[in-house]
Amino acid sequence: MNIAIIGSGYVGLTTGACFSELGNKVFCVDNDLKKIKGLKNGLIPIYEPGLEELITRNVRKKRLIFTSSIKDAVRSCKVIFITVGTPVLDNGEANLSYIENVAASIAVNLPASTCPTGKHQAGMNGYRLIVEKSTVPVETGEWVKHIILANVKGKVRFDVASNPEFLREGQAINDFMNPNRIVIGVESKIARDLLSELYKPFNAPLVITNIKSAELIKHASNAFLATKISFINAISRICDKVGADVEEVAKGMGLDKRIGLSFLKAGIGYGGSCFPKDLDAFVAISDKLGYDFKLLKSVKKVNIEQLDFVFQKIKDSLSLIKGKTIGVLGLAFKPNTDDIRNSAAIGLIKMLQKEGAKIKAYDPQAIEKSKQVLAGVTFCPDAYAACLASDCLLIATEWDEFKELDFSRIKELLKRPLIIDGRNLYEAKAMSKLGFSYISIGRKNI
Ligand code: UDX
């Protein structure tokens, strides 16, 4: 199949690369000419394990094409995915202006229909299926349809569908290729058939719904996962007060199959480009629809408070933050990505700087991006350099390489053997044996 992907960010590039790997011819479009030029020269604008190889291979096989021309893509492809960003506005609502611009551009480039009967038939010349893949508020599909109808020239045949993406950064290719489920929201047989055909190679249940349900599935899934995280973070606060261990509590809960072990990792709170933004957008659309989604408002509040809680722990253990040097390991919002959008690590660093701390930070991938948002931080070439002459070590992102550090060396480098572990990465007993004061989340301080 010929497929257009409009918007070459995380979701767009991963989707495009994976669909081309499956043998489709994919046109990845972006209006950022520099990005497209770079991609044509093999420069991948994001760090995502495996993506570069996939893109290089499929460009070589001429199945993956980068272009800034929506017109070329729309003319060449029957299925057109919209994967542009939906950033959050000041009032919490999703900013749909990029989707609006793309929908209008698609509309003016839709080919004239040559179907004499006016019926949607597979293989019908001129028919196009426009699929929203960006996370959007419920009823956006309806709105996209109106924008297209308002901008089309002459008689055209098209449908709108929703096909939300559930990929996680850092595991995007694996998530795309091995999904738990594929959700498609459609309102015509041709749309249903086209998307079913496209997803035929995948070994996953196909959940076929109407467009609004598909849109809601995405928001509801992300909101539920964020709720799990805030729930366990709230439990960590209780554990902290009574000397219970949140890791044990999470395991004891999670082994109940109805609850599940995943997304029960207490820490410094969730971040990233999805959860914070999607939660705000879901609350905003609920308000608009006349439902006060108090539960999700609390999920957000708990997440913000978790950062204060960790900040307070650091303050308590250092007595005074002003003038202290804190070595920070981890800047990305989670491991295996260079993404720092809404990173709790960055939030915490800013709070510490405000209180007068000096920061020495290391992250395996996110230093370059962090330089753009953090002033006055000493960025270090490795974990040990961040420890050198620091008053304590803060673990802010749980990269695998931080599990394998030489702690005797770290003890010698630090001014005092104090570790504040915001991700519960280490065994408390082992840390104590090594001679560290070890403070973690929802576990006894040692
Ligand atoms: C998320 C969803 O998982 C994905 O399905 C959706 O398409 C996009 O949003 P992503 O933002 O890439 O993906 O990261 P995810 O792995 O879900 O983690 C989000 C945040 O939650 C990170 O900051 C992570 O550190 C935090 N988290 C996750 C926890 O604090 N505890 C957990 O148990 C799990």
Coordinates of C-alpha atoms and ligand atoms in Angstrom, one line a residue:
M1 CA 0.0 0.0 0.0
N2 CA 1.1 3.6 -0.5
I3 CA 0.9 5.4 2.8
A4 CA 1.4 9.1 3.6
I5 CA 2.4 10.1 7.1
I6 CA 2.0 13.8 7.7
G7 CA 4.2 14.9 10.6
S8 CA 7.6 13.3 11.1
G9 CA 8.0 13.4 14.9
Y10 CA 8.3 10.4 17.2
V11 CA 5.0 8.8 16.2
G12 CA 5.3 9.7 12.5
L13 CA 8.8 8.5 12.0
T14 CA 8.3 5.3 13.9
T15 CA 5.0 4.6 12.1
G16 CA 6.5 5.4 8.7
A17 CA 9.6 3.3 9.3
C18 CA 7.7 0.3 10.6
F19 CA 5.0 0.4 7.8
S20 CA 7.8 0.6 5.2
E21 CA 9.6 -2.3 6.9
L22 CA 6.4 -4.3 6.3
G23 CA 6.7 -3.7 2.6
N24 CA 4.5 -0.6 2.1
K25 CA 5.7 2.5 0.2
V26 CA 5.7 5.3 2.7
F27 CA 5.9 9.1 2.2
C28 CA 6.9 10.8 5.4
V29 CA 6.0 14.5 5.2
D30 CA 7.1 17.4 7.4
N31 CA 7.0 21.2 6.9
D32 CA 10.3 21.5 8.7
L33 CA 12.6 21.7 5.6
K34 CA 15.8 21.3 7.7
K35 CA 14.4 18.1 9.3
I36 CA 13.4 16.7 5.9
K37 CA 16.8 17.6 4.4
G38 CA 18.5 15.9 7.4
L39 CA 16.4 12.8 7.1
K40 CA 17.2 12.5 3.4
N41 CA 20.9 12.6 4.4
G42 CA 20.4 9.9 7.1
L43 CA 20.2 12.4 10.1
I44 CA 17.6 11.1 12.5
P45 CA 16.3 14.0 14.6
I46 CA 15.5 11.8 17.7
Y47 CA 17.2 9.1 19.7
E48 CA 15.0 6.0 19.5
P49 CA 16.7 2.6 19.7
G50 CA 16.6 0.8 16.3
L51 CA 15.0 3.6 14.4
E52 CA 18.1 4.7 12.5
E53 CA 18.8 1.2 11.1
L54 CA 15.1 0.8 10.1
I55 CA 15.1 4.1 8.3
T56 CA 18.4 3.6 6.6
R57 CA 17.4 0.1 5.3
N58 CA 14.0 1.2 4.0
V59 CA 15.3 4.4 2.4
R60 CA 17.9 2.2 0.6
K61 CA 15.1 -0.1 -0.6
K62 CA 13.2 3.0 -1.8
R63 CA 10.2 2.2 0.3
L64 CA 10.6 5.2 2.6
I65 CA 10.6 8.7 1.1
F66 CA 11.0 12.0 2.9
T67 CA 9.3 15.0 1.4
S68 CA 8.0 18.4 2.4
S69 CA 5.2 18.2 -0.2
I70 CA 1.8 17.2 1.2
K71 CA 0.6 17.5 -2.4
D72 CA 2.9 14.7 -3.6
A73 CA 2.0 12.5 -0.7
V74 CA -1.8 13.0 -1.0
R75 CA -1.6 12.4 -4.7
S76 CA 0.4 9.2 -4.3
C77 CA -1.3 7.6 -1.3
K78 CA -4.7 6.2 -0.6
V79 CA -4.2 6.2 3.2
I80 CA -3.0 9.4 4.8
F81 CA -2.1 9.4 8.5
I82 CA -2.0 12.6 10.5
T83 CA 0.7 12.5 13.1
V84 CA 1.4 16.1 13.9
G85 CA 1.8 17.4 17.5
T86 CA -1.1 18.4 19.7
P87 CA 0.6 20.5 22.3
V88 CA -1.2 21.7 25.4
L89 CA -2.6 25.3 25.5
D90 CA -2.4 27.5 28.6
N91 CA -6.0 26.5 29.5
G92 CA -5.1 22.7 29.3
E93 CA -6.9 22.1 26.0
A94 CA -5.1 20.4 23.2
N95 CA -3.8 22.8 20.5
L96 CA -5.3 21.5 17.3
S97 CA -4.0 24.2 15.0
Y98 CA -1.4 21.8 13.4
I99 CA -4.1 19.3 12.7
E100 CA -6.3 22.0 11.3
N101 CA -3.6 23.2 8.9
V102 CA -2.8 19.7 7.8
A103 CA -6.4 18.8 7.3
A104 CA -6.9 21.9 5.1
S105 CA -3.8 21.2 3.1
I106 CA -4.9 17.6 2.5
A107 CA -8.3 18.9 1.4
V108 CA -7.0 21.2 -1.2
N109 CA -4.9 18.4 -2.7
L110 CA -7.5 15.6 -2.7
P111 CA -7.9 14.3 -6.2
A112 CA -11.2 14.8 -7.9
S113 CA -13.4 11.7 -7.6
T114 CA -14.0 9.8 -10.8
C115 CA -16.6 7.5 -9.3
P116 CA -19.8 7.7 -11.4
T117 CA -22.0 6.1 -8.7
G118 CA -20.7 8.2 -5.8
K119 CA -20.3 5.0 -3.8
H120 CA -17.1 4.2 -1.8
Q121 CA -15.5 1.2 -3.4
A122 CA -12.1 -0.3 -2.8
G123 CA -9.8 0.6 -5.7
M124 CA -12.0 3.5 -6.5
N125 CA -10.0 6.3 -8.1
G126 CA -9.7 9.4 -6.1
Y127 CA -10.8 7.9 -2.7
R128 CA -8.7 8.8 0.2
L129 CA -8.7 7.7 3.8
I130 CA -7.5 10.3 6.3
V131 CA -6.5 8.7 9.6
E132 CA -5.9 10.6 12.8
K133 CA -3.1 9.0 14.8
S134 CA -2.1 12.0 16.9
T135 CA -3.7 11.9 20.4
V136 CA -6.7 14.1 20.0
P137 CA -9.8 15.0 22.1
V138 CA -12.9 13.0 21.4
E139 CA -14.9 14.5 18.5
T140 CA -11.8 15.7 16.6
G141 CA -12.6 13.2 13.8
E142 CA -15.9 15.0 13.3
W143 CA -14.1 18.3 13.2
V144 CA -11.4 17.2 10.8
K145 CA -14.2 16.1 8.4
H146 CA -15.8 19.5 8.6
I147 CA -12.4 21.2 7.9
I148 CA -11.8 19.0 4.9
L149 CA -15.3 19.6 3.5
A150 CA -14.8 23.4 4.0
N151 CA -11.6 23.4 2.0
V152 CA -12.1 20.8 -0.8
K153 CA -12.2 21.9 -4.4
G154 CA -14.9 20.1 -6.4
K155 CA -16.2 16.6 -5.8
V156 CA -14.0 14.3 -3.8
R157 CA -14.4 11.0 -2.0
F158 CA -12.9 10.5 1.4
D159 CA -13.4 9.1 4.9
V160 CA -11.9 10.1 8.2
A161 CA -10.8 7.3 10.7
S162 CA -9.1 7.2 14.0
N163 CA -6.2 4.8 14.7
P164 CA -4.6 5.9 18.0
E165 CA -1.0 4.9 18.7
F166 CA 0.1 3.4 22.0
L167 CA 3.9 3.3 21.5
R168 CA 6.2 4.2 24.3
E169 CA 9.3 6.2 23.6
G170 CA 12.5 4.1 24.0
Q171 CA 10.5 1.0 23.0
A172 CA 8.6 2.6 20.1
I173 CA 9.6 0.1 17.4
N174 CA 8.9 -3.0 19.5
D175 CA 5.6 -1.5 20.7
F176 CA 4.6 -0.7 17.1
M177 CA 5.6 -4.1 15.7
N178 CA 4.2 -6.1 18.7
P179 CA 1.1 -4.2 19.8
N180 CA -1.3 -5.6 22.6
R181 CA -4.1 -4.4 20.4
I182 CA -4.8 -2.3 17.3
V183 CA -7.7 0.2 17.6
I184 CA -9.4 1.5 14.5
G185 CA -12.3 3.8 14.6
V186 CA -14.2 3.9 11.3
E187 CA -17.5 4.8 9.8
S188 CA -17.5 3.1 6.5
K189 CA -16.8 -0.4 5.1
I190 CA -14.0 0.8 2.8
A191 CA -12.2 2.5 5.7
R192 CA -12.6 -0.6 7.8
D193 CA -11.3 -2.9 5.0
L194 CA -8.3 -0.6 4.1
L195 CA -7.1 -0.4 7.7
S196 CA -7.8 -4.1 8.4
E197 CA -5.7 -4.9 5.3
L198 CA -2.9 -2.6 6.4
Y199 CA -2.7 -4.2 9.8
K200 CA -3.0 -7.8 8.5
P201 CA 0.6 -8.6 9.2
F202 CA 0.3 -7.9 12.9
N203 CA -0.5 -10.6 15.4
A204 CA -2.8 -8.6 17.6
P205 CA -6.5 -8.3 18.3
L206 CA -8.2 -5.7 16.1
V207 CA -10.6 -3.5 18.1
I208 CA -13.0 -1.9 15.5
T209 CA -15.1 0.8 16.9
N210 CA -16.7 4.1 15.9
I211 CA -14.4 7.1 15.7
K212 CA -15.4 8.7 19.0
S213 CA -14.8 5.4 20.9
A214 CA -11.4 5.0 19.3
E215 CA -10.5 8.6 20.3
L216 CA -11.6 7.9 23.8
I217 CA -9.7 4.7 24.1
K218 CA -6.5 6.6 23.7
H219 CA -7.2 9.2 26.3
A220 CA -8.7 6.7 28.7
S221 CA -5.7 4.4 28.4
N222 CA -3.1 7.1 29.1
A223 CA -5.2 8.5 31.9
F224 CA -5.6 5.1 33.5
L225 CA -1.8 4.5 33.3
A226 CA -1.1 7.9 34.9
T227 CA -3.6 7.0 37.6
K228 CA -1.8 3.8 38.4
I229 CA 1.5 5.8 38.8
S230 CA -0.1 8.5 41.0
F231 CA -1.8 5.8 43.0
I232 CA 1.5 4.0 43.8
N233 CA 3.2 7.3 44.5
A234 CA 0.4 8.1 47.0
I235 CA 1.0 4.7 48.6
S236 CA 4.7 5.5 48.7
R237 CA 3.8 8.5 50.9
I238 CA 2.0 6.2 53.4
C239 CA 4.9 3.7 53.3
D240 CA 7.3 6.5 54.1
K241 CA 5.3 7.5 57.1
V242 CA 4.9 4.0 58.6
G243 CA 8.2 2.4 57.5
A244 CA 6.6 0.0 55.0
D245 CA 8.3 -0.8 51.6
V246 CA 6.4 0.4 48.5
E247 CA 8.3 -2.0 46.3
E248 CA 6.9 -4.9 48.4
V249 CA 3.5 -3.4 48.4
A250 CA 3.5 -2.9 44.6
K251 CA 4.6 -6.5 44.1
G252 CA 2.0 -7.8 46.5
M253 CA -0.7 -5.8 44.7
G254 CA 0.5 -6.4 41.2
L255 CA 0.6 -10.2 41.4
D256 CA -3.2 -10.0 41.5
K257 CA -3.9 -10.4 37.8
R258 CA -6.7 -7.9 38.0
I259 CA -4.2 -5.3 39.0
G260 CA -1.0 -6.3 37.2
L261 CA 2.6 -5.4 38.0
S262 CA 3.2 -2.8 35.4
F263 CA 3.0 1.0 36.0
L264 CA 3.3 0.5 39.7
K265 CA 6.8 1.9 40.1
A266 CA 6.9 4.7 42.6
G267 CA 9.4 7.5 41.9
I268 CA 9.7 11.2 41.3
G269 CA 6.5 11.2 39.2
Y270 CA 5.5 10.7 35.5
G271 CA 6.6 13.1 32.8
G272 CA 7.1 13.0 29.0
S273 CA 5.3 14.4 26.0
C274 CA 2.1 12.3 26.6
F275 CA 0.8 11.8 30.1
P276 CA 0.9 15.4 31.4
K277 CA -0.4 16.9 28.2
D278 CA -3.0 14.2 27.6
L279 CA -4.3 14.4 31.1
D280 CA -4.8 18.1 30.9
A281 CA -6.5 17.8 27.5
F282 CA -8.8 15.0 28.9
V283 CA -9.7 17.1 31.9
A284 CA -10.3 20.1 29.7
I285 CA -12.6 18.2 27.2
S286 CA -14.5 16.6 30.1
D287 CA -15.1 20.1 31.6
K288 CA -16.3 21.3 28.3
L289 CA -18.6 18.3 28.0
G290 CA -20.0 19.1 31.5
Y291 CA -18.2 16.4 33.5
D292 CA -15.9 17.4 36.3
F293 CA -13.2 14.7 36.1
K294 CA -12.1 15.1 39.7
L295 CA -10.2 11.8 39.7
L296 CA -7.9 12.9 37.0
K297 CA -7.4 16.3 38.6
S298 CA -6.2 14.5 41.7
V299 CA -3.9 12.3 39.6
K300 CA -2.2 15.4 38.4
K301 CA -2.0 17.0 41.9
V302 CA -0.4 13.8 43.3
N303 CA 2.2 13.9 40.5
I304 CA 3.1 17.5 41.2
E305 CA 3.3 16.8 45.0
Q306 CA 5.6 13.9 44.5
L307 CA 8.3 16.2 43.2
D308 CA 7.8 18.4 46.4
F309 CA 8.1 15.2 48.5
V310 CA 11.4 14.2 46.9
F311 CA 12.6 17.8 47.1
Q312 CA 11.8 17.8 50.8
K313 CA 13.7 14.5 51.3
I314 CA 16.8 16.1 49.7
K315 CA 16.4 19.2 51.9
D316 CA 16.0 17.1 55.1
S317 CA 19.1 15.0 54.3
L318 CA 21.4 18.0 53.4
S319 CA 20.0 20.2 56.2
L320 CA 20.6 23.2 53.9
I321 CA 20.5 23.1 50.1
K322 CA 22.0 26.5 49.5
G323 CA 25.6 26.2 48.5
K324 CA 25.5 22.4 48.2
T325 CA 26.6 20.6 45.1
I326 CA 24.3 17.8 44.0
G327 CA 25.4 15.2 41.4
V328 CA 22.3 14.2 39.4
L329 CA 22.2 11.0 37.3
G330 CA 19.4 11.2 34.7
L331 CA 17.8 14.1 32.8
A332 CA 15.5 12.3 30.3
F333 CA 11.9 11.8 31.5
K334 CA 12.6 8.1 31.5
P335 CA 15.4 5.8 30.3
N336 CA 16.3 5.0 26.6
T337 CA 15.3 8.3 25.3
D338 CA 16.8 11.8 24.9
D339 CA 13.4 13.3 25.4
I340 CA 13.3 15.8 28.3
R341 CA 9.7 17.1 27.7
N342 CA 8.1 17.5 31.2
S343 CA 10.9 15.5 32.7
A344 CA 10.5 15.3 36.4
A345 CA 14.4 15.2 36.6
I346 CA 14.6 18.7 35.0
G347 CA 11.7 20.0 37.2
L348 CA 13.6 18.8 40.3
I349 CA 16.9 20.3 39.2
K350 CA 15.2 23.7 38.7
M351 CA 13.7 23.5 42.2
L352 CA 17.1 22.7 43.7
Q353 CA 18.8 25.5 41.7
K354 CA 16.2 27.9 43.0
E355 CA 17.1 26.9 46.5
G356 CA 20.7 27.7 45.8
A357 CA 22.2 24.3 44.9
K358 CA 24.9 23.8 42.3
I359 CA 24.1 20.9 39.9
K360 CA 26.5 18.5 38.2
A361 CA 24.5 16.3 35.9
Y362 CA 25.0 13.3 33.6
D363 CA 22.6 11.5 31.3
P364 CA 23.6 9.0 28.6
Q365 CA 21.5 10.7 25.9
A366 CA 19.7 13.8 27.0
I367 CA 22.6 16.3 27.8
E368 CA 22.3 18.2 24.5
K369 CA 18.6 18.8 24.8
S370 CA 19.0 19.6 28.5
K371 CA 21.5 22.4 27.7
Q372 CA 18.7 24.2 25.9
V373 CA 16.5 24.4 29.0
L374 CA 18.9 24.4 32.0
A375 CA 21.2 27.3 32.8
G376 CA 24.1 27.1 35.3
V377 CA 24.3 23.3 35.3
T378 CA 27.7 21.6 34.9
F379 CA 27.1 18.8 32.4
C380 CA 29.4 15.8 33.0
P381 CA 30.9 13.2 30.6
D382 CA 30.0 10.3 32.9
A383 CA 28.4 9.4 36.2
Y384 CA 31.6 9.6 38.1
A385 CA 32.4 13.1 37.0
A386 CA 28.9 14.1 38.4
C387 CA 29.9 12.6 41.7
L388 CA 33.2 14.3 42.1
A389 CA 33.2 16.6 45.1
S390 CA 29.4 16.6 45.3
D391 CA 27.6 16.6 48.6
C392 CA 25.2 13.9 47.5
L393 CA 24.1 11.9 44.5
L394 CA 20.5 12.1 43.2
I395 CA 19.2 9.3 40.9
A396 CA 16.5 11.0 38.7
T397 CA 16.1 8.6 35.8
E398 CA 16.6 4.8 36.0
W399 CA 19.0 4.2 33.0
D400 CA 20.4 0.6 33.0
E401 CA 24.0 1.8 33.2
F402 CA 23.3 3.4 36.6
K403 CA 22.6 -0.1 37.9
E404 CA 26.2 -1.1 37.1
L405 CA 28.2 1.7 38.8
D406 CA 31.3 1.2 40.8
F407 CA 30.1 2.3 44.2
S408 CA 33.4 2.1 46.0
R409 CA 34.7 4.7 43.5
I410 CA 31.5 6.8 43.9
K411 CA 32.0 6.7 47.7
E412 CA 35.5 8.1 47.3
L413 CA 34.4 10.8 44.8
L414 CA 31.5 12.1 46.9
K415 CA 32.1 14.6 49.7
R416 CA 29.9 12.4 51.8
P417 CA 28.4 9.0 51.1
L418 CA 24.8 10.1 50.6
I419 CA 22.5 8.8 47.8
I420 CA 19.0 10.0 47.2
D421 CA 17.4 7.5 44.9
G422 CA 14.3 9.0 43.2
R423 CA 13.7 5.8 41.2
N424 CA 14.3 3.0 43.8
L425 CA 17.0 1.6 41.6
Y426 CA 19.1 -0.1 44.3
E427 CA 18.6 -2.5 47.2
A428 CA 18.6 -0.5 50.4
K429 CA 20.5 -3.2 52.3
A430 CA 23.3 -3.4 49.7
M431 CA 23.7 0.3 49.7
S432 CA 24.0 0.3 53.5
K433 CA 26.6 -2.5 53.4
L434 CA 28.6 -0.3 51.0
G435 CA 28.6 2.4 53.6
F436 CA 26.1 4.8 52.1
S437 CA 23.3 6.8 53.7
Y438 CA 20.6 5.8 51.3
I439 CA 17.3 7.6 50.9
S440 CA 14.7 6.3 48.5
I441 CA 11.0 6.5 47.8
G442 CA 8.5 4.8 50.1
R443 CA 11.2 2.7 51.7
K444 CA 13.0 3.0 55.0
N445 CA 15.9 5.5 55.0
I446 CA 19.2 3.7 55.7
Ligands
UDX1 C1 3.1 6.8 27.2 C2 2.2 5.5 27.1 O1 2.8 4.5 27.8 C3 2.1 5.2 25.6 O2 1.2 4.1 25.5 C4 1.5 6.4 24.9 O3 1.3 6.1 23.5 C5 2.4 7.6 25.1 O4 2.5 7.9 26.5 P1 5.7 7.4 27.1 O5 5.3 8.7 27.5 O6 6.7 7.1 26.0 O7 4.4 6.5 26.7 O8 6.3 6.7 28.4 P2 5.9 5.6 29.6 O9 6.9 4.5 29.5 O10 4.5 5.3 29.6 O11 6.3 6.5 30.9 C6 5.7 7.7 31.2 C7 6.2 8.3 32.5 O12 5.7 7.5 33.6 C8 7.7 8.3 32.6 O13 8.1 9.6 33.2 C9 8.0 7.2 33.5 O14 9.2 7.4 34.3 C10 6.8 7.2 34.4 N1 6.5 5.9 35.1 C11 6.1 4.9 34.3 C12 6.6 5.8 36.4 O15 6.9 6.8 37.2 N2 6.2 4.6 37.0 C13 5.8 3.5 36.3 O16 5.5 2.5 36.9 C14 5.8 3.7 34.9

